[in-house]
Short mmCIF file of C-alpha atoms in Angstrom, two decimals:
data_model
loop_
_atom_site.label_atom_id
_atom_site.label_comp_id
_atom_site.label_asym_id
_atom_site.label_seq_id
_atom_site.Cartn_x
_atom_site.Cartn_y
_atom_site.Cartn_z
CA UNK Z 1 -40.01 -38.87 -4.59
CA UNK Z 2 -42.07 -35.77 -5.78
CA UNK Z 3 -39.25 -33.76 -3.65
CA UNK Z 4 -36.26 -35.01 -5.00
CA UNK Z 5 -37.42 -35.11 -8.51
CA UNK Z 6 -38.34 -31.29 -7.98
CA UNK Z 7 -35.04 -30.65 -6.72
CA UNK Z 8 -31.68 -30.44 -8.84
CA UNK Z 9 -28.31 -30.22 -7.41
CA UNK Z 10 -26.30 -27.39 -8.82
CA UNK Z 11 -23.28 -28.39 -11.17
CA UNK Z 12 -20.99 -25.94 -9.56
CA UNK Z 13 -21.74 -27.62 -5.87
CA UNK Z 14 -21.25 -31.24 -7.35
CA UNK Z 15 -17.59 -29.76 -8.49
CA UNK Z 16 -16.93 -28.24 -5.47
CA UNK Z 17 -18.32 -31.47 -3.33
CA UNK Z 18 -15.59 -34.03 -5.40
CA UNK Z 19 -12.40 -31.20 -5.50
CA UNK Z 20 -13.20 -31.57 -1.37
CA UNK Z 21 -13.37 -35.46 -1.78
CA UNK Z 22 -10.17 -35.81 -3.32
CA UNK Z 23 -8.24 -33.16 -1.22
CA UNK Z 24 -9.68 -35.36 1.45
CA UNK Z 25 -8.42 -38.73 0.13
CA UNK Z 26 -4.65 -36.81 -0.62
CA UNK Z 27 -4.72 -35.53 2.82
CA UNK Z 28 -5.38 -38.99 4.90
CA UNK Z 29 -3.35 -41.00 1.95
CA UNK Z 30 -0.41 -38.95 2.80
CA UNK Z 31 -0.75 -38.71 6.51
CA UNK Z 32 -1.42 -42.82 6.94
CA UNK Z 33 1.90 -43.04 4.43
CA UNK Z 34 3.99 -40.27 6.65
CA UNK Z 35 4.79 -38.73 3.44
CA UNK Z 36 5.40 -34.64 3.52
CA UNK Z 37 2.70 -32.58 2.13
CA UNK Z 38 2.09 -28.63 2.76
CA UNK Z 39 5.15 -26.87 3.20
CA UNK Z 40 3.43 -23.46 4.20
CA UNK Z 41 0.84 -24.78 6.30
CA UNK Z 42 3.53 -26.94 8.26
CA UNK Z 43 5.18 -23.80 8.79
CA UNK Z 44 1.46 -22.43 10.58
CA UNK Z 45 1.75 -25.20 12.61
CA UNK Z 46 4.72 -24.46 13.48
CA UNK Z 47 3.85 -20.41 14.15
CA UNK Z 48 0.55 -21.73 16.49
CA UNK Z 49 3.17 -23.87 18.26
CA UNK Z 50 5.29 -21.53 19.19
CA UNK Z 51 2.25 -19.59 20.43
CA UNK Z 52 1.00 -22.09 22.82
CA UNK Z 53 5.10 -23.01 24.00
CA UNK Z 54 5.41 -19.20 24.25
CA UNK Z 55 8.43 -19.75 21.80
CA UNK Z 56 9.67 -16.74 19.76
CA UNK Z 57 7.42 -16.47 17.41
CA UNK Z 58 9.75 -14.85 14.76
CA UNK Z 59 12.66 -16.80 15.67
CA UNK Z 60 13.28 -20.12 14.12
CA UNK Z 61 10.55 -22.26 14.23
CA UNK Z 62 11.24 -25.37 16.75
CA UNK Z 63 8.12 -27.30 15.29
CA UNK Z 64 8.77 -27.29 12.25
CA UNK Z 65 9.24 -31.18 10.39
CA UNK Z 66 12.37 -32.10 9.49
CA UNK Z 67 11.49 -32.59 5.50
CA UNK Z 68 10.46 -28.86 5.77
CA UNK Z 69 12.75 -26.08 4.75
CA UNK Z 70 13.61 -23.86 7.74
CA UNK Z 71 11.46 -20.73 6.87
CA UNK Z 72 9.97 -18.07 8.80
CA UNK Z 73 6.81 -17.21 10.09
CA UNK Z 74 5.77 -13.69 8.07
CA UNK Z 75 2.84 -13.48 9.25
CA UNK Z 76 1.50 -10.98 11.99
CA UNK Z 77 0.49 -12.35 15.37
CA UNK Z 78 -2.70 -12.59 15.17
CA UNK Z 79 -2.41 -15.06 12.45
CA UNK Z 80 -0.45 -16.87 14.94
CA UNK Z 81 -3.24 -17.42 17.37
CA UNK Z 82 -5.72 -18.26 15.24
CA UNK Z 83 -2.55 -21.42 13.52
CA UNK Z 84 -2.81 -22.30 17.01
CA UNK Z 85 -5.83 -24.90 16.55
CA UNK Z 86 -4.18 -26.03 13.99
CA UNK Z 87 -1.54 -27.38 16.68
CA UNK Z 88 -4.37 -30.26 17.41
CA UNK Z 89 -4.15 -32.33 14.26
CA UNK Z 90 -0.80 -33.86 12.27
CA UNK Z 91 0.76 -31.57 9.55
CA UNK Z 92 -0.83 -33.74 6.73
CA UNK Z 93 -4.26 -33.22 8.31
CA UNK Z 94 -3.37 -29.50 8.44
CA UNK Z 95 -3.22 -29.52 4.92
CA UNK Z 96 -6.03 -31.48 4.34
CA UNK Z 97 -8.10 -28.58 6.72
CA UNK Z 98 -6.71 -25.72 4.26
CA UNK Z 99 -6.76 -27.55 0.72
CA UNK Z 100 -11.22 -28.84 2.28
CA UNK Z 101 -11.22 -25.00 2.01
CA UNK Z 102 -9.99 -24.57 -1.23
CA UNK Z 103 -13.09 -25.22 -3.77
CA UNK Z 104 -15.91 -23.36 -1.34
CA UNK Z 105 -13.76 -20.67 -1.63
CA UNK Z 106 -13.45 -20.21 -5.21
CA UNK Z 107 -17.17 -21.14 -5.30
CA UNK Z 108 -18.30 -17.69 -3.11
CA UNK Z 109 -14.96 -16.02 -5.42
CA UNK Z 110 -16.33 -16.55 -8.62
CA UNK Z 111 -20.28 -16.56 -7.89
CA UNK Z 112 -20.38 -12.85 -8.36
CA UNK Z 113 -18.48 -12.28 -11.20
CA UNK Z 114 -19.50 -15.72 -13.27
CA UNK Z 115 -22.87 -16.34 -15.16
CA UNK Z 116 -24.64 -19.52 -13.36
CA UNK Z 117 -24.23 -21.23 -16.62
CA UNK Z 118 -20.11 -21.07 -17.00
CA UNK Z 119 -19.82 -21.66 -13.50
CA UNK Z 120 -19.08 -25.12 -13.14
CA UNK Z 121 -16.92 -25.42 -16.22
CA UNK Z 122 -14.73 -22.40 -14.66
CA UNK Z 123 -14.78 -23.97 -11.17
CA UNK Z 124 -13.36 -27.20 -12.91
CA UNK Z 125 -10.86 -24.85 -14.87
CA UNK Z 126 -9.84 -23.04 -11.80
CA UNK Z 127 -7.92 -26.01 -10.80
CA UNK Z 128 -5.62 -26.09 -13.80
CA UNK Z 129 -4.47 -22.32 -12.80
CA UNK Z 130 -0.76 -22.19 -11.36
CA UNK Z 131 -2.08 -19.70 -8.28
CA UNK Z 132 -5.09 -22.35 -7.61
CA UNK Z 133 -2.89 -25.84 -7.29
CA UNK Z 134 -0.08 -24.12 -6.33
CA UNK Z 135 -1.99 -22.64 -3.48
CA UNK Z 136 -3.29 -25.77 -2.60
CA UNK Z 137 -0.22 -27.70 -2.92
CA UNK Z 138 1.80 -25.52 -0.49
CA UNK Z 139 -1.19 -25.26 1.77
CA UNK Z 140 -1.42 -21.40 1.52
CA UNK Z 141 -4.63 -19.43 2.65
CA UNK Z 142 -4.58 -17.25 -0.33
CA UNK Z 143 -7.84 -18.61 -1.85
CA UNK Z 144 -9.93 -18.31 1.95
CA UNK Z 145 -8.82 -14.73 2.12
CA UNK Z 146 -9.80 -13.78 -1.60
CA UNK Z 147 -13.40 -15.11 -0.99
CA UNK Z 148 -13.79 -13.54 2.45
CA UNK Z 149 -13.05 -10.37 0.83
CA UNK Z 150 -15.19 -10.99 -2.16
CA UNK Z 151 -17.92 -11.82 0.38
CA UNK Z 152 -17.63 -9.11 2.21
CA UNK Z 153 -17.29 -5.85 -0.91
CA UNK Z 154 -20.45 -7.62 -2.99
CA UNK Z 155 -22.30 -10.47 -1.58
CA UNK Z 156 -22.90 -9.01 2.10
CA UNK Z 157 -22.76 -5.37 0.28
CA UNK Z 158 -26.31 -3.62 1.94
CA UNK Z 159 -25.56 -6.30 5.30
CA UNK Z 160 -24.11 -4.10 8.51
CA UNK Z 161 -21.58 -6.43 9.45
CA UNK Z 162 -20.32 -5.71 6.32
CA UNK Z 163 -16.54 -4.86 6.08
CA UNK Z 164 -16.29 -7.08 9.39
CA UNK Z 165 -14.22 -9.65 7.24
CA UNK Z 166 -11.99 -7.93 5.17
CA UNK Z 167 -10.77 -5.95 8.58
CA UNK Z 168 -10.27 -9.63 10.18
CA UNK Z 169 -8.16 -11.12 6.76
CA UNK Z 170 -6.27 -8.05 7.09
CA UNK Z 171 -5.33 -8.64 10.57
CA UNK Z 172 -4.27 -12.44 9.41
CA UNK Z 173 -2.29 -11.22 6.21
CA UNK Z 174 -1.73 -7.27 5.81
CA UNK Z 175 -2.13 -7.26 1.81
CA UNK Z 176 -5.88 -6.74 1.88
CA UNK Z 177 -5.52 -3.62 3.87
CA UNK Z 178 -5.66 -1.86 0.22
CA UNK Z 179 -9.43 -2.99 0.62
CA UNK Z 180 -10.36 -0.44 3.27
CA UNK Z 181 -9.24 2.23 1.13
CA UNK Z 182 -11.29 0.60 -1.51
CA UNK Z 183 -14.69 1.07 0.60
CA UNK Z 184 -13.11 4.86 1.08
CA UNK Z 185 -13.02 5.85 -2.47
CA UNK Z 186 -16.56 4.19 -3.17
CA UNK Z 187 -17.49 6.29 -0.18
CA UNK Z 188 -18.72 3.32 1.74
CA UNK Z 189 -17.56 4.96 4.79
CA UNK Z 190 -19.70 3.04 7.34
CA UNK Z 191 -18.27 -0.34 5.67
CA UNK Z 192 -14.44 0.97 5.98
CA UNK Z 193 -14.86 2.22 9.38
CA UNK Z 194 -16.25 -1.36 10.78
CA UNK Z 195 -13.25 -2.73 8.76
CA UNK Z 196 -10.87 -0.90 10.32
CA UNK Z 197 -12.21 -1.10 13.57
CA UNK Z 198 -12.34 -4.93 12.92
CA UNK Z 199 -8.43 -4.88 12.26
CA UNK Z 200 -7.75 -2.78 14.91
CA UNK Z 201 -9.24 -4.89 17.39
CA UNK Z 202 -7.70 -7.69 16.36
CA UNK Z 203 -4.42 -6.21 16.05
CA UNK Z 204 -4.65 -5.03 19.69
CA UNK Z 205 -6.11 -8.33 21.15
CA UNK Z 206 -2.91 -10.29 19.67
CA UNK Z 207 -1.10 -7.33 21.30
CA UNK Z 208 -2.04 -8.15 24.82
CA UNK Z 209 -1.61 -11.71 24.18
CA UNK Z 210 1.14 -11.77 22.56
CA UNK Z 211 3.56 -8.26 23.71
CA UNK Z 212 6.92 -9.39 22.93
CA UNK Z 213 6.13 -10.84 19.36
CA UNK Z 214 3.79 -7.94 18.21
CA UNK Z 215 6.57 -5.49 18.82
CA UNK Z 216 8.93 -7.43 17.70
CA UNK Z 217 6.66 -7.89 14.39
CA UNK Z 218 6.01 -4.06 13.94
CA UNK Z 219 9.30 -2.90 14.32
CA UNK Z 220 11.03 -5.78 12.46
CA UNK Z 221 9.33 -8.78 11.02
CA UNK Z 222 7.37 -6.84 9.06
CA UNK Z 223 10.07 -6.25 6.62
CA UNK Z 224 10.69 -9.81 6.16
CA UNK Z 225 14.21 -9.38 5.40
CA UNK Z 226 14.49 -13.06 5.09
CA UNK Z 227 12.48 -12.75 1.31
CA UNK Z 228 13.87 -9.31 0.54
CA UNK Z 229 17.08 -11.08 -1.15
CA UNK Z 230 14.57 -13.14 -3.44
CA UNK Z 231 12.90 -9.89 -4.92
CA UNK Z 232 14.03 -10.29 -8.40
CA UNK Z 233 13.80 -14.36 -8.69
CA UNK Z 234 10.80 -15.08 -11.44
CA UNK Z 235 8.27 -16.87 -8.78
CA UNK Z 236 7.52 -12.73 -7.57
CA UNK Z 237 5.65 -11.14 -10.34
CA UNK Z 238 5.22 -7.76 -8.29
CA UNK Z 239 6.16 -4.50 -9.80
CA UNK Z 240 9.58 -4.58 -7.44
CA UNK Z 241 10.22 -7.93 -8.57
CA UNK Z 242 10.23 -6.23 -12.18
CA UNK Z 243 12.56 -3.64 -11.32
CA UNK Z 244 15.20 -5.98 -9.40
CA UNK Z 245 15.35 -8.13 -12.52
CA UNK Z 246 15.46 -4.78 -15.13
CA UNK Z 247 17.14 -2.56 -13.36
CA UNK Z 248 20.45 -1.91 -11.30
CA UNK Z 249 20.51 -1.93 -7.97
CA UNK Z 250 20.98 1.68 -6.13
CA UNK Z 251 19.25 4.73 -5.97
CA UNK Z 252 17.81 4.76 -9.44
CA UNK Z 253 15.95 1.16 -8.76
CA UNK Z 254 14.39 2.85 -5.76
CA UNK Z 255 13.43 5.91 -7.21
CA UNK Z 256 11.46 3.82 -9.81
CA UNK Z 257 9.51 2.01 -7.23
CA UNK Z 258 8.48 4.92 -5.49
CA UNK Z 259 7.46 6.99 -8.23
CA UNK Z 260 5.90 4.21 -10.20
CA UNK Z 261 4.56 2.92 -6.99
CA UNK Z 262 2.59 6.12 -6.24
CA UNK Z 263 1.79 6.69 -9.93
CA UNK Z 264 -0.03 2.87 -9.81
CA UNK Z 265 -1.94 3.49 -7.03
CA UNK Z 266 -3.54 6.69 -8.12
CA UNK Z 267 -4.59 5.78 -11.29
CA UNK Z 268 -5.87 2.39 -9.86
CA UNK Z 269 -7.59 4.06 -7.33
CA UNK Z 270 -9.27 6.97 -9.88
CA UNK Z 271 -10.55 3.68 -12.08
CA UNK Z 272 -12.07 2.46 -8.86
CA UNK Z 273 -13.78 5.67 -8.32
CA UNK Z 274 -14.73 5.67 -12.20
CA UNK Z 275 -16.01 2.11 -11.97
CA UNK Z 276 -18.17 2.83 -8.94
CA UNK Z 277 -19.31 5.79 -10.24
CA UNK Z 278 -20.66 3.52 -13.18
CA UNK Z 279 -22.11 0.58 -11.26
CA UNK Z 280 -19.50 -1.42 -12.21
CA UNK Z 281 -18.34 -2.62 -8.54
CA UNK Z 282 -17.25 -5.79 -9.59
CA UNK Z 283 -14.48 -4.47 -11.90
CA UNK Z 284 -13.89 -1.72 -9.65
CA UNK Z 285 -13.16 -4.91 -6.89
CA UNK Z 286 -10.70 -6.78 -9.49
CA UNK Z 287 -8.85 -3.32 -10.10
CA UNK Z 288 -8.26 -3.01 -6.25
CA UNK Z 289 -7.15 -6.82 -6.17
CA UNK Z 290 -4.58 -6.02 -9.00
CA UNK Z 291 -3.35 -2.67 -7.73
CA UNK Z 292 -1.97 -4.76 -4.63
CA UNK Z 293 -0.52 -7.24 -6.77
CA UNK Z 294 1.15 -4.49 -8.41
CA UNK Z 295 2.89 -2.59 -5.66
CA UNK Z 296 3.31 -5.21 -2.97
CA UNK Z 297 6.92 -5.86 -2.53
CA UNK Z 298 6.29 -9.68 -2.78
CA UNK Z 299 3.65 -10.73 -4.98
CA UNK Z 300 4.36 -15.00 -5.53
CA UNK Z 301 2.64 -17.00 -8.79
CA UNK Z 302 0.61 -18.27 -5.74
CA UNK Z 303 -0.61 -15.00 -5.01
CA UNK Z 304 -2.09 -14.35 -7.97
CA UNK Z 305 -5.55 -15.91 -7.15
CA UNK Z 306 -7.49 -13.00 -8.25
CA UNK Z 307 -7.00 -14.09 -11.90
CA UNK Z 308 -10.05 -16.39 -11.02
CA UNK Z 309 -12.67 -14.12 -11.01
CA UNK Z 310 -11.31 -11.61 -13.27
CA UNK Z 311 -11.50 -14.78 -15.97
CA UNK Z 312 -14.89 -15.07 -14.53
CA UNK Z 313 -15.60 -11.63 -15.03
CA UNK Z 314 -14.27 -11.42 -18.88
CA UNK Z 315 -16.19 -14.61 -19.84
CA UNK Z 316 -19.47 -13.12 -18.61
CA UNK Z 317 -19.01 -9.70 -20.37
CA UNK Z 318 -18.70 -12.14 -23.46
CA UNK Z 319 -14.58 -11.62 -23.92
CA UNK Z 320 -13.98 -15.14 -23.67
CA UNK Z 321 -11.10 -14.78 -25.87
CA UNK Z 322 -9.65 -12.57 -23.27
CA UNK Z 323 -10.46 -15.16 -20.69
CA UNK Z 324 -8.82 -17.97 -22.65
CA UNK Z 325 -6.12 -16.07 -23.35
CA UNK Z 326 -5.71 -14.52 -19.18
CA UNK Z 327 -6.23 -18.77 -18.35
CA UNK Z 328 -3.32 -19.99 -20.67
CA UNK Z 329 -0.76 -17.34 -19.82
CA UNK Z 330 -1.88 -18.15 -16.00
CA UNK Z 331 -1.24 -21.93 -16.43
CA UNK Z 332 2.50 -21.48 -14.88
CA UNK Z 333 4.58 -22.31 -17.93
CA UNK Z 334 6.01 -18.70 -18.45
CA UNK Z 335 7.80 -19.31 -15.08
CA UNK Z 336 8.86 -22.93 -16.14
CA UNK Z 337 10.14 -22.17 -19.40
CA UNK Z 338 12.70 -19.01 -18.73
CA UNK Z 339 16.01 -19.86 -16.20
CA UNK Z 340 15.43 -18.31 -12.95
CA UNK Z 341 17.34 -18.52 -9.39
CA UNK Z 342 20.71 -17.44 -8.78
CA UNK Z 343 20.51 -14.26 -10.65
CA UNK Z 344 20.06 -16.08 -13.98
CA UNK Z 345 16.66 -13.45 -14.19
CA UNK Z 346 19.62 -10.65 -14.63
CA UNK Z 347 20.65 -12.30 -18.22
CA UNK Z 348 17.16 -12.72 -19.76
CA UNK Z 349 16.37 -11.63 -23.56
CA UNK Z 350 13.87 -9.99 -24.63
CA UNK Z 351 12.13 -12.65 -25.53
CA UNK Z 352 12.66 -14.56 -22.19
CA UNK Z 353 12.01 -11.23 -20.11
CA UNK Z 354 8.39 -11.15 -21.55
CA UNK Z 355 7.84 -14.38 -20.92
CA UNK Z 356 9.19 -14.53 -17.62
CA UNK Z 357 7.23 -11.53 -16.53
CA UNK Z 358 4.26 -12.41 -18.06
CA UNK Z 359 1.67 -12.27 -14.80
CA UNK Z 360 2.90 -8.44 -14.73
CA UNK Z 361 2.36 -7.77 -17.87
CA UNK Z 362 -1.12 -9.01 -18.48
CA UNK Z 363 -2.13 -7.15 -15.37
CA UNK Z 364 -0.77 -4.13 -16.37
CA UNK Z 365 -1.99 -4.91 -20.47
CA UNK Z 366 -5.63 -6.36 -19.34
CA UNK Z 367 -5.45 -3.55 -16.95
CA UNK Z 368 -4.75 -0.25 -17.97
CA UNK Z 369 -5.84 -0.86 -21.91
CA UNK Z 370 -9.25 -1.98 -21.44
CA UNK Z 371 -10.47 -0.22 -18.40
CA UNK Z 372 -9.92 3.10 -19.75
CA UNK Z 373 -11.84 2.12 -22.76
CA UNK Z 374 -14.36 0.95 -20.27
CA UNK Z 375 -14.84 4.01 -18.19
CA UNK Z 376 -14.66 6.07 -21.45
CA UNK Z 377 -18.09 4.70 -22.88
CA UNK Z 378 -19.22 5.16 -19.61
CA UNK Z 379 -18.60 8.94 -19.24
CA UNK Z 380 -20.01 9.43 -23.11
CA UNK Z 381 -22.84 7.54 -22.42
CA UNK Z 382 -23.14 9.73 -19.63
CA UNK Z 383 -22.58 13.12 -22.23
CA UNK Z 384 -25.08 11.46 -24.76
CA UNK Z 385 -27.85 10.82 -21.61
CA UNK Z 386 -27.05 14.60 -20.41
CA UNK Z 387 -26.96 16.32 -23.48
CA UNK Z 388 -30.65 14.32 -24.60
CA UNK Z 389 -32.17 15.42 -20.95
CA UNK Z 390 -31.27 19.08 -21.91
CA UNK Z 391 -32.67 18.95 -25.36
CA UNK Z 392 -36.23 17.25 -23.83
CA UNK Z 393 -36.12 19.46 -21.63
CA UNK Z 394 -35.94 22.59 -23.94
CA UNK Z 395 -38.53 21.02 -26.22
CA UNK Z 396 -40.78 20.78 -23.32
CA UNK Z 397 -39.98 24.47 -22.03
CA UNK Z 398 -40.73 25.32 -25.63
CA UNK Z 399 -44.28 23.16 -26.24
CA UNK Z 400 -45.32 24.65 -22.47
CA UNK Z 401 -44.44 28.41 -24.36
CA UNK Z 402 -46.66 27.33 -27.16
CA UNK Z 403 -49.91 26.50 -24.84
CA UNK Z 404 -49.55 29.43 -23.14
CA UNK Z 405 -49.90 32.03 -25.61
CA UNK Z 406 -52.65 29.34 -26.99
CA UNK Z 407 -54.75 28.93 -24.14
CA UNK Z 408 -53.71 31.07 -21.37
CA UNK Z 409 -56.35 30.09 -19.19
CA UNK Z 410 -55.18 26.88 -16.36
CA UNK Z 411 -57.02 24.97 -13.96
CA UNK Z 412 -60.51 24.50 -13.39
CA UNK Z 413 -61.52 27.27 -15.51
CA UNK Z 414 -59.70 26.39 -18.47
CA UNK Z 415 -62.38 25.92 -21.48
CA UNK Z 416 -63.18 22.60 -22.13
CA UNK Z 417 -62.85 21.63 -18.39
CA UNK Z 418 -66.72 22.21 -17.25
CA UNK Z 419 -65.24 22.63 -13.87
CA UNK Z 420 -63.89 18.92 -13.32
CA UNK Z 421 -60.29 19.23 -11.87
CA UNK Z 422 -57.05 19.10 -13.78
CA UNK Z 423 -54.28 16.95 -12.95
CA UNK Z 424 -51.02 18.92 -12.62
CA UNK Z 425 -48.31 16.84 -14.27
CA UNK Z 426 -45.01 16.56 -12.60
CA UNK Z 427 -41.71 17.51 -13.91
CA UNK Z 428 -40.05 14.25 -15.52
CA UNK Z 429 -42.89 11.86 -15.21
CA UNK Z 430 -43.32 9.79 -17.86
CA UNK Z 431 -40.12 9.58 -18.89
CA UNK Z 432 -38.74 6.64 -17.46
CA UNK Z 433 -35.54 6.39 -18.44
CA UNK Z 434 -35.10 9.98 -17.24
CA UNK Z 435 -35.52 8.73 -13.76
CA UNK Z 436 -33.04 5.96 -13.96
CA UNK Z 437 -30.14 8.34 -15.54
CA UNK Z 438 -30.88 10.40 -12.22
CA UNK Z 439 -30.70 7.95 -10.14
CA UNK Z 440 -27.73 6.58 -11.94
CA UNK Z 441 -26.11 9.86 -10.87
CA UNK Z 442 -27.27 10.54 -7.21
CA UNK Z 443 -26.97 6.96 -5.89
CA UNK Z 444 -24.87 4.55 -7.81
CA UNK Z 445 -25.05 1.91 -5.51
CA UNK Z 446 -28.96 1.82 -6.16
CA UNK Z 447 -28.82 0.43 -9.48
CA UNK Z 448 -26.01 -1.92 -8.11
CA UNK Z 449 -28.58 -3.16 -5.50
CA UNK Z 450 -30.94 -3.74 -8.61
CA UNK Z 451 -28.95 -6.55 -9.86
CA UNK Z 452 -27.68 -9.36 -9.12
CA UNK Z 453 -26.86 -8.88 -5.50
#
């Protein structure tokens, strides 16, 4: 009794332990009714059937249920081989496995971004997002790879299996490839070089399993042709989903995507370097997660999970307006509200083209108006901290001067002394804060490791 009065059960984990329950009650509700439920994670099934009938993988899917629409398999093959166990259970059950995985996921997603106290309310909010249930309703793995990659940049940071995970995700779904150039530009070149190898390896194991389907996937499927015609329809919220809806098609539409393209991921990329610079890792993290939001040709309301810790993240720097704000406009009514499919995106107003493209622009308004405020007081807190060492530092020079037209006599010998030995005092000591500025500006990622990781 003295033991479980002691001990309290954490909010956040009773949340997370009833979203499981009821994804669990869905999932054998549906499958004892025979009632369709997971469109995307029938169509895994389908991919890790085709794997063990040594079917075409990107061909049409045989195993696919007849309430299912007949889409493809995008994904590369290792991804395949791993759907392959899900082959084993009934496509309701399949969905039950993915949406079980759901709330631990945004659990490890938000824990380092959220304060302990707004955790549970935000966990319980998560749900109401249009990239959380929507995830969970098609049976997408879009939350499980956001929290293996938040795992593996800040919770298994100083751990040397770190980067392990993100390689692996990428070798499942390509997108978080972006993150090994992450670890680059926070020169965590150890961490990007086990992530690479880590998707290398499992790029070249599906290779000798699978021959036929990984060439067919690198020199083909990879394009996806089959989604390339619904680039401007409102469910992609991806820079080129911007541009098919704005602008004519031809070379002028191209030339925008490639220029702003490039022009996104440099300045994302100098923020990250900014942000890292200024021990600000998780921001630097979100940044990365948005710059692939940004440029990735497809870029669904359902992949959009990142919002989750970024609301996180703006609640616990105390902009909780910002956060309500980011949570209503993430909801899913902008897509609801404007006419979309068919070309009807083409026709928009103004007033329905800001609406309709409002996941874009809050990235790109969140994004690129408050982080270079951000990094600004950063680099003039850094002037204010350098230009105070210098002027200590000349007062001291100047005090030293003083004594030693004073009292040129040091040491042992110095009157007053009687012979007992003087302590020499170091350069800087004493001066705390002194030490933590330098610090601050050899090694970064010490005052990271100071906190809450």
């Amino acid at each position: 009794m003295k033991w479980s009065r002691g001990r309290r059960l954490d909010p956040a984990l009773i949340v997370v332990g009833a979203a499981m329950m009821v994804c669990a009650l869905v999932a054998l509700g549906w499958w004892i009714r025979e009632l369709p439920l997971g469109v995307d994670s029938a169509v895994y099934r389908a991919g890790g059937f085709a794997v063990v009938r040594k079917e075409s993988l990107y061909s049409p899917l045989r195993a696919l249920p007849g309430w299912a629409p007949e889409l493809p398999f995008t994904y590369p093959p290792f991804a395949a081989l791993l759907f392959s166990s899900l082959t084993a259970l009934p496509t309701q059950l399949c969905w039950g496995l993915l949406a079980l995985a759901a709330a631990p996921s945004l659990y490890f997603a938000l824990r380092p971004f959220a304060d302990r106290a707004h955790l549970p309310l935000l966990l319980l909010g998560a749900f109401a997002l249009q990239p959380v249930w929507q995830t969970i309703g098609l049976g997408q793995v879009n939350l499980v790879l956001m929290a293996a990659v938040v795992t593996d940049l800040l919770l298994l940071r100083d751990s040397r299996r770190c980067g392990i995970m993100i390689g692996i995700v990428a070798a499942v779904k390509l997108v978080p490839l972006i993150f090994i150039v992450h670890l680059l530009v926070a020169r965590r070149t150890a961490d990007a070089a086990r992530a690479l190898a880590a998707f290398l390896g499992a790029t070249v194991f599906a290779m000798v399993v699978l021959p036929a389907d990984s060439v067919r996937f690198w020199t083909s499927a990879i394009f996806n042709d089959h989604f390339a015609e619904m680039k401007g329809w409102v469910g992609n919220q991806s820079w080129q989903g911007f541009v098919a809806r704005t602008v004519p098609e031809g070379r002028t539409a191209t030339v925008v995507i490639v220029v702003s393209g490039v022009v996104f991921a440099v300045l994302s990329m100098w923020f990250v370097h900014r942000l890292h610079r200024a021990g600000d890792d998780r921001a630097a993290v979100l940044v990365t997660a948005g710059c692939s939001l940004l440029i990735s040709p497809i870029s669904w309301t359902h992949h959009w999970v990142w919002v989750v810790p970024a609301i996180g993240f703006f609640a616990a720097g105390g902009h909780r307006e910002v956060a309500l704000a980011v949570a209503v406009v993430f909801t899913g009514w902008t897509v609801a509200v404007v006419p979309g499919g068919g070309g009807a995106e083409r026709d928009w107003n103004l007033v329905q083209a800001l609406i309709g493209n409002a996941y874009l622009l809050t990235l790109l308004i969140v994004g690129f108006f408050r982080l270079p405020w951000r990094i600004t007081l950063y680099m003039l807190g850094q002037f204010v901290s350098t230009s105070s060492r210098s002027k200590r530092q000349n007062a001291g020079d100047d005090a030293d001067a003083g004594r030693g037209r004073q009292n040129p006599v040091h040491g042992d010998h110095a009157p007053g002394n009687h012979g007992k030995p003087t302590a020499t005092k170091a350069p800087n000591s004493g001066v705390g804060q002194r030490v933590v500025e330098d610090d601050w500006d050899e090694d970064p990622d010490r005052v990271q490791r100071g906190g809450r990781w």
